[in-house]
mmCIF file of C-alpha atoms in Angstrom:
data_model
loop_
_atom_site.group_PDB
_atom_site.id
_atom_site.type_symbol
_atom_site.label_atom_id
_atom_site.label_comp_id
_atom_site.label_asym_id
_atom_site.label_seq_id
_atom_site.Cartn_x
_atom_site.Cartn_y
_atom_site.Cartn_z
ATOM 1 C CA UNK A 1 141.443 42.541 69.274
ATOM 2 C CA UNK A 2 144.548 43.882 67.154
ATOM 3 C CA UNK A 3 142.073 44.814 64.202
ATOM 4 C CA UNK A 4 139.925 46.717 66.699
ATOM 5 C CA UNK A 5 143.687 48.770 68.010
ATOM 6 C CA UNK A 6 144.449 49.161 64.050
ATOM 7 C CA UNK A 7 141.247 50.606 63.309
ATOM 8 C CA UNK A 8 141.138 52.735 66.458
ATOM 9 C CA UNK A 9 144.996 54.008 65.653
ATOM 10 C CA UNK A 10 143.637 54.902 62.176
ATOM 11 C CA UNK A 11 140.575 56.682 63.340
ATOM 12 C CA UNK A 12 143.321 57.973 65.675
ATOM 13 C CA UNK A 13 144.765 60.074 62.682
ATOM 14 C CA UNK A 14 142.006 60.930 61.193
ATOM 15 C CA UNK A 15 140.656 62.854 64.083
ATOM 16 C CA UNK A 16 144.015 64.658 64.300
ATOM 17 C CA UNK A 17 143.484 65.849 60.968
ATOM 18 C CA UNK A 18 140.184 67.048 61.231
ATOM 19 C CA UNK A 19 140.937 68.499 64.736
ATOM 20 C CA UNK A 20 143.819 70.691 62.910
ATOM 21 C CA UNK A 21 141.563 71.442 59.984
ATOM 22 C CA UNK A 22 138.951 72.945 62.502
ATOM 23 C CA UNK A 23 141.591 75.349 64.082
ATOM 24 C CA UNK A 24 142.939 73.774 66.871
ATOM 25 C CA UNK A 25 146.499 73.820 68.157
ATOM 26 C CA UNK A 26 147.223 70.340 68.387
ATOM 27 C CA UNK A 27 151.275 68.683 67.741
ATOM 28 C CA UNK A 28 152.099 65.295 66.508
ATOM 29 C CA UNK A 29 152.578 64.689 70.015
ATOM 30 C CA UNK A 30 148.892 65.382 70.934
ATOM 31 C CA UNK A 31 147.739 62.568 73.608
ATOM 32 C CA UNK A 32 144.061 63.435 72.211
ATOM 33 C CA UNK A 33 142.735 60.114 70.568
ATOM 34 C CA UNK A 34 139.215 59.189 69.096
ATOM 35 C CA UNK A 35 139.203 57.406 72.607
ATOM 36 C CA UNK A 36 139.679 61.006 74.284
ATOM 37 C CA UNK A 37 136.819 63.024 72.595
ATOM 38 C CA UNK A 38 134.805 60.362 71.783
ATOM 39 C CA UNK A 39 134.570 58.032 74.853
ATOM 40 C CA UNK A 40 135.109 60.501 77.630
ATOM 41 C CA UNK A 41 133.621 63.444 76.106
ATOM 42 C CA UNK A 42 131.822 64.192 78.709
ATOM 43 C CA UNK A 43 134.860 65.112 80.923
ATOM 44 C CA UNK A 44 135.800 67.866 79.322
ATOM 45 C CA UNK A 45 132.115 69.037 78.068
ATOM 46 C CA UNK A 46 130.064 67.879 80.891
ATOM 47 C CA UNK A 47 127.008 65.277 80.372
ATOM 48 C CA UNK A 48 124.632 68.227 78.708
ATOM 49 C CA UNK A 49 124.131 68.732 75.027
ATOM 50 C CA UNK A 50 122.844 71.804 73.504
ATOM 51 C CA UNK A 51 119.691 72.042 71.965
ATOM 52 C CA UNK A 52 120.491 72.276 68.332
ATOM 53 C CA UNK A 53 119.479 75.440 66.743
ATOM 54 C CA UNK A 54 116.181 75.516 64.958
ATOM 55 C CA UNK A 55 114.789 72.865 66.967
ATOM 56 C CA UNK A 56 111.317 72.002 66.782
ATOM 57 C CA UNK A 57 109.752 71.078 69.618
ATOM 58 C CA UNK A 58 106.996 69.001 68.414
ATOM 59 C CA UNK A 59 108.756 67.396 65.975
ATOM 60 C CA UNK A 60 108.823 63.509 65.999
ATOM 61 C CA UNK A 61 111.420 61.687 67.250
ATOM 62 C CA UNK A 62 112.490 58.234 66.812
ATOM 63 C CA UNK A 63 111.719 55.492 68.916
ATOM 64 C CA UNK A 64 110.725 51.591 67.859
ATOM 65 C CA UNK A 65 107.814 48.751 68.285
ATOM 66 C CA UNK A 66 108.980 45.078 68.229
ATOM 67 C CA UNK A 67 106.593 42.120 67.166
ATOM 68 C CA UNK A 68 106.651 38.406 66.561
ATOM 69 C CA UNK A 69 107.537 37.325 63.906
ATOM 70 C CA UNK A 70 107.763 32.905 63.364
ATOM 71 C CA UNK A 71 111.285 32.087 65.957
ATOM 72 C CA UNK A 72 113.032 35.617 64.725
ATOM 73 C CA UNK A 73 112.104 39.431 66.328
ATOM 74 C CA UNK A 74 111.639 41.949 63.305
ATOM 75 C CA UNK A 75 111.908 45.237 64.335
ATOM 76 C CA UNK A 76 109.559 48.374 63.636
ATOM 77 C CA UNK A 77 109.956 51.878 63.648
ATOM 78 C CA UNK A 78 107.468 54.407 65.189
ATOM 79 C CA UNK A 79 106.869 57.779 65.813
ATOM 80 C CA UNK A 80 106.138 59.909 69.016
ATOM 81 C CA UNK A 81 106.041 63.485 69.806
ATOM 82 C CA UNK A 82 108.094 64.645 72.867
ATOM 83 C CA UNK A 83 109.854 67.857 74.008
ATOM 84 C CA UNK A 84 113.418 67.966 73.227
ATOM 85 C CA UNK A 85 115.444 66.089 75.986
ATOM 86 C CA UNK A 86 118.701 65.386 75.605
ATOM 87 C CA UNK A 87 118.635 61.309 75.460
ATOM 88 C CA UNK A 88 121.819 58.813 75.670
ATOM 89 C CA UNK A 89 121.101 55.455 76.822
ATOM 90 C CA UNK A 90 119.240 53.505 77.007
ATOM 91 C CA UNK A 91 119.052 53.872 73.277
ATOM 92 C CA UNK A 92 116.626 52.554 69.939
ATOM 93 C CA UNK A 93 117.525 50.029 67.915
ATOM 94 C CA UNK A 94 119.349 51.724 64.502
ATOM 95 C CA UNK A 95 117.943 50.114 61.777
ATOM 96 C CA UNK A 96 114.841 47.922 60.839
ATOM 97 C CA UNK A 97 115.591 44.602 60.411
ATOM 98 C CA UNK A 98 116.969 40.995 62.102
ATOM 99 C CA UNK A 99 119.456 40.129 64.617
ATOM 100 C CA UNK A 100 121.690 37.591 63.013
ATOM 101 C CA UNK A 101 124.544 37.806 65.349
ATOM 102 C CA UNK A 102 124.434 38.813 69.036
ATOM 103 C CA UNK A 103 127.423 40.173 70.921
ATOM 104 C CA UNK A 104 130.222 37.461 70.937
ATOM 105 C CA UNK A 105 133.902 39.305 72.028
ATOM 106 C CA UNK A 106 135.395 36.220 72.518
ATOM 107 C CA UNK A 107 135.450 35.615 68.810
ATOM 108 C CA UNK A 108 136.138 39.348 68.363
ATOM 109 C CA UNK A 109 132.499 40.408 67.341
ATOM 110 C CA UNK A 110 132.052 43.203 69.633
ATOM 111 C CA UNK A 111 128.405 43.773 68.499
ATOM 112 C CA UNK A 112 125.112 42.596 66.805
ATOM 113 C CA UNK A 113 124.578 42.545 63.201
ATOM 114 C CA UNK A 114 121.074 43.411 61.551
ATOM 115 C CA UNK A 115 120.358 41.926 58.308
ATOM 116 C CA UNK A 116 118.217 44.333 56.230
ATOM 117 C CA UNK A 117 117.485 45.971 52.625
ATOM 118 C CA UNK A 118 120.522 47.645 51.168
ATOM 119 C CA UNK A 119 119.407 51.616 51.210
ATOM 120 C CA UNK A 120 117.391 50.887 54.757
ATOM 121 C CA UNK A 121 117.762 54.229 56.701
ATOM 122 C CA UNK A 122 120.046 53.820 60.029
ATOM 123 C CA UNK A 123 119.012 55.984 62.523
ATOM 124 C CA UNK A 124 121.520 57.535 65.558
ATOM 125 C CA UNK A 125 120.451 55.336 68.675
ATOM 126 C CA UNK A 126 120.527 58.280 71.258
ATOM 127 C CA UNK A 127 121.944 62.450 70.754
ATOM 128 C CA UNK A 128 125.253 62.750 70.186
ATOM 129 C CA UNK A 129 128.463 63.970 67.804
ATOM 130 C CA UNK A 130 129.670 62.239 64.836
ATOM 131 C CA UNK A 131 133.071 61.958 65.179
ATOM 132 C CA UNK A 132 134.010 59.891 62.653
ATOM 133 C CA UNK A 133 132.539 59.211 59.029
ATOM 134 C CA UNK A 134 133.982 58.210 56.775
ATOM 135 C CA UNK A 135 135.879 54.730 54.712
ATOM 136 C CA UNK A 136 137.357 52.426 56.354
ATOM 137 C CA UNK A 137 138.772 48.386 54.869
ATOM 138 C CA UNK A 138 137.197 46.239 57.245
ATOM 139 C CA UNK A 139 133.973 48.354 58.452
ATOM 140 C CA UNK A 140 133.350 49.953 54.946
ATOM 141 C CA UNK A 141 131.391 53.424 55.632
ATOM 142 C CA UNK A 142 131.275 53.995 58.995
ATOM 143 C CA UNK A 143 130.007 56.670 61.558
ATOM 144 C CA UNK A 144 130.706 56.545 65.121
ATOM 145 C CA UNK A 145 129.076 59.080 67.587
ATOM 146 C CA UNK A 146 130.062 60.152 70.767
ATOM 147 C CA UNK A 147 127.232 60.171 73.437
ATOM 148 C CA UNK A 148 127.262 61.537 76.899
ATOM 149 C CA UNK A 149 128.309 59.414 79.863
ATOM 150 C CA UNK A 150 130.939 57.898 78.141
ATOM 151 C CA UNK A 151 129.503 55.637 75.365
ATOM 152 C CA UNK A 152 130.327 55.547 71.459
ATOM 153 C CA UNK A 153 128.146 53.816 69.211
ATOM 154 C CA UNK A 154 129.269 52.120 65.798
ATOM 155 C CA UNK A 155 127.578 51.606 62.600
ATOM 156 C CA UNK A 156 129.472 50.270 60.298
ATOM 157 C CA UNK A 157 129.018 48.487 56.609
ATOM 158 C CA UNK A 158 126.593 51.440 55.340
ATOM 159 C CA UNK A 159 125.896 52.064 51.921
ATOM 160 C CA UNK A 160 125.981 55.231 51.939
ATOM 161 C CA UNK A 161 126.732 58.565 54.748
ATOM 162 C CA UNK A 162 124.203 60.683 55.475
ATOM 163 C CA UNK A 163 126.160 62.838 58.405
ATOM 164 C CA UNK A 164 129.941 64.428 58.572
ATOM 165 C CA UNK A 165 132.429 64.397 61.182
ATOM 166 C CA UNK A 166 131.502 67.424 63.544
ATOM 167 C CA UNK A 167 127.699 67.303 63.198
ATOM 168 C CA UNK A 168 124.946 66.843 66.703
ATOM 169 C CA UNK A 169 122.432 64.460 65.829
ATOM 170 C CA UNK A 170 119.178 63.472 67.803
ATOM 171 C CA UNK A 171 117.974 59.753 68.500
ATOM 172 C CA UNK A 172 116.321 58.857 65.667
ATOM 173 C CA UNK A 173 117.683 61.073 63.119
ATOM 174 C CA UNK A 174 119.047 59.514 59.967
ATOM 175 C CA UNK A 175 122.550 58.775 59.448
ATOM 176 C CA UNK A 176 123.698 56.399 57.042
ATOM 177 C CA UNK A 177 121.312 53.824 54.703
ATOM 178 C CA UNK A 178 122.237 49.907 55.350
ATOM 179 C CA UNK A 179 124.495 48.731 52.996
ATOM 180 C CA UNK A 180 127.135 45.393 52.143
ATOM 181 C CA UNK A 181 130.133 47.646 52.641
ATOM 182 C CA UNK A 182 133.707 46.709 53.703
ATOM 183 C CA UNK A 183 136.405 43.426 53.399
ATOM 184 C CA UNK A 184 134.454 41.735 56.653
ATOM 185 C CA UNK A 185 130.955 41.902 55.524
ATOM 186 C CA UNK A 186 129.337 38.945 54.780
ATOM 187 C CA UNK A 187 125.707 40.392 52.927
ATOM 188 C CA UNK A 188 123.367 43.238 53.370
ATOM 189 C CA UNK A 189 123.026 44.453 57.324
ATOM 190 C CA UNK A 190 124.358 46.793 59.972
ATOM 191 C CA UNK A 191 127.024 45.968 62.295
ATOM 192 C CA UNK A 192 126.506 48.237 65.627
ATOM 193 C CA UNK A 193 128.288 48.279 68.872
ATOM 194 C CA UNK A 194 128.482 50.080 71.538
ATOM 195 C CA UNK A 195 131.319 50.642 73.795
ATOM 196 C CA UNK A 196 131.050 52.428 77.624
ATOM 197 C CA UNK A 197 133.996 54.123 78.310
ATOM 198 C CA UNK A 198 136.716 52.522 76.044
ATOM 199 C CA UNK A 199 135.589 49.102 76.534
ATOM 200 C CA UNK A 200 132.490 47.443 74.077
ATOM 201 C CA UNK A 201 129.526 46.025 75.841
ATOM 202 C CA UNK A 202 126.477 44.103 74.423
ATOM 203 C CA UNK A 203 124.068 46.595 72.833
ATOM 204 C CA UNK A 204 121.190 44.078 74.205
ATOM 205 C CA UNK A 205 121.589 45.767 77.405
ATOM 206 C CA UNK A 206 121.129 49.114 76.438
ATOM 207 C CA UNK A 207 118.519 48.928 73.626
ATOM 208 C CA UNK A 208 115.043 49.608 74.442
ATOM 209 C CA UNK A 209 112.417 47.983 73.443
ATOM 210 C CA UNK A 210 108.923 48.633 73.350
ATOM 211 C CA UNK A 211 106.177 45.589 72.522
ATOM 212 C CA UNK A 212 103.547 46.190 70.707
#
């Protein structure tokens, strides 16, 4: 858990900085924390997101089909049309690819990882606002969004950013391509969590899946 509080402590100061770069009157002494705009978001904004500007609304939006495939469950992207509607949770699977590691806090792996092909598009999981993209040593490239009702999500070990700290993204909007990225990764895949209100849960219960 202390790598988690390290990591959250420096995303801590990064936000500070980009929350002073943006204008805002905040002190060293500022109680906001990634935690603060990121996990409870919604308290101070409500639970509705804008529609962004220029949306279309027949444009596609993400959303996924699962198959068979021998003892492992490869997952596929499609496409639907919809009217825009603000969507959190549950949420689509980021990236195409494997689950080689479920959930497992008590060894401190607070989500799944998804092996893949390095430069695999990762796609936001449900709307939201990056809050944080950028290096880190353990995750590599990571992006973190803030959702409404009080859930982040993680991606972390990308190859490569697609999306910058202040930006509303849709489910199923690209954000990063899969990558090897970072001191704890261990080959090419996505490490994603999700946390509800400043505490991570197990992404299997909030992904959606649709068989096909």
């Amino acid at each position: 858990m202390m790598y988690v509080m390290n990591e959250l402590l420096e995303l801590k100061a990064r936000n500070y900085k980009l929350r002073k770069a943006l204008g805002e009157k905040v002190t060293s002494l500022d109680s906001a924390s990634i935690l603060d705009i990121g996990v409870f978001a919604d308290s101070k904004n409500g639970d509705n997101f804008s529609e962004p500007k220029g949306w279309d609304s027949t444009r596609p939006a993400g959303d996924l089909t699962v198959r068979q495939q021998g003892e492992q469950t490869v997952y596929k992207r499609a496409s639907i049309t919809a009217r825009y509607i603000p969507v959190a949770f549950p949420a689509i699977l980021p990236v195409e690819g494997y689950i080689t590691r479920s959930f497992e806090p008590e060894m401190n792996h607070f989500g799944i990882d998804i092996a893949g092909k390095l430069g695999t598009l990762v796609f936001a999981t449900a709307d939201g606002n990056v809050i944080f993209s950028d290096w880190t040593h353990d995750g590599g490239y990571v992006i973190i969004i803030s959702h409404s009702g009080g859930f982040l999500s993680f991606y972390k070990h990308n190859q490569s950013l697609l999306k910058t700290a202040g930006m509303f993204v849709r489910r199923g909007e690209p954000i990063a391509t899969l990558g090897d990225s970072g001191r704890t990764s261990l080959g090419p895949h996505l490490h994603f969590e999700i946390w509800k209100d400043g505490v991570p849960v197990d992404p299997n219960a909030y992904i959606l899946k649709v068989n096909s």
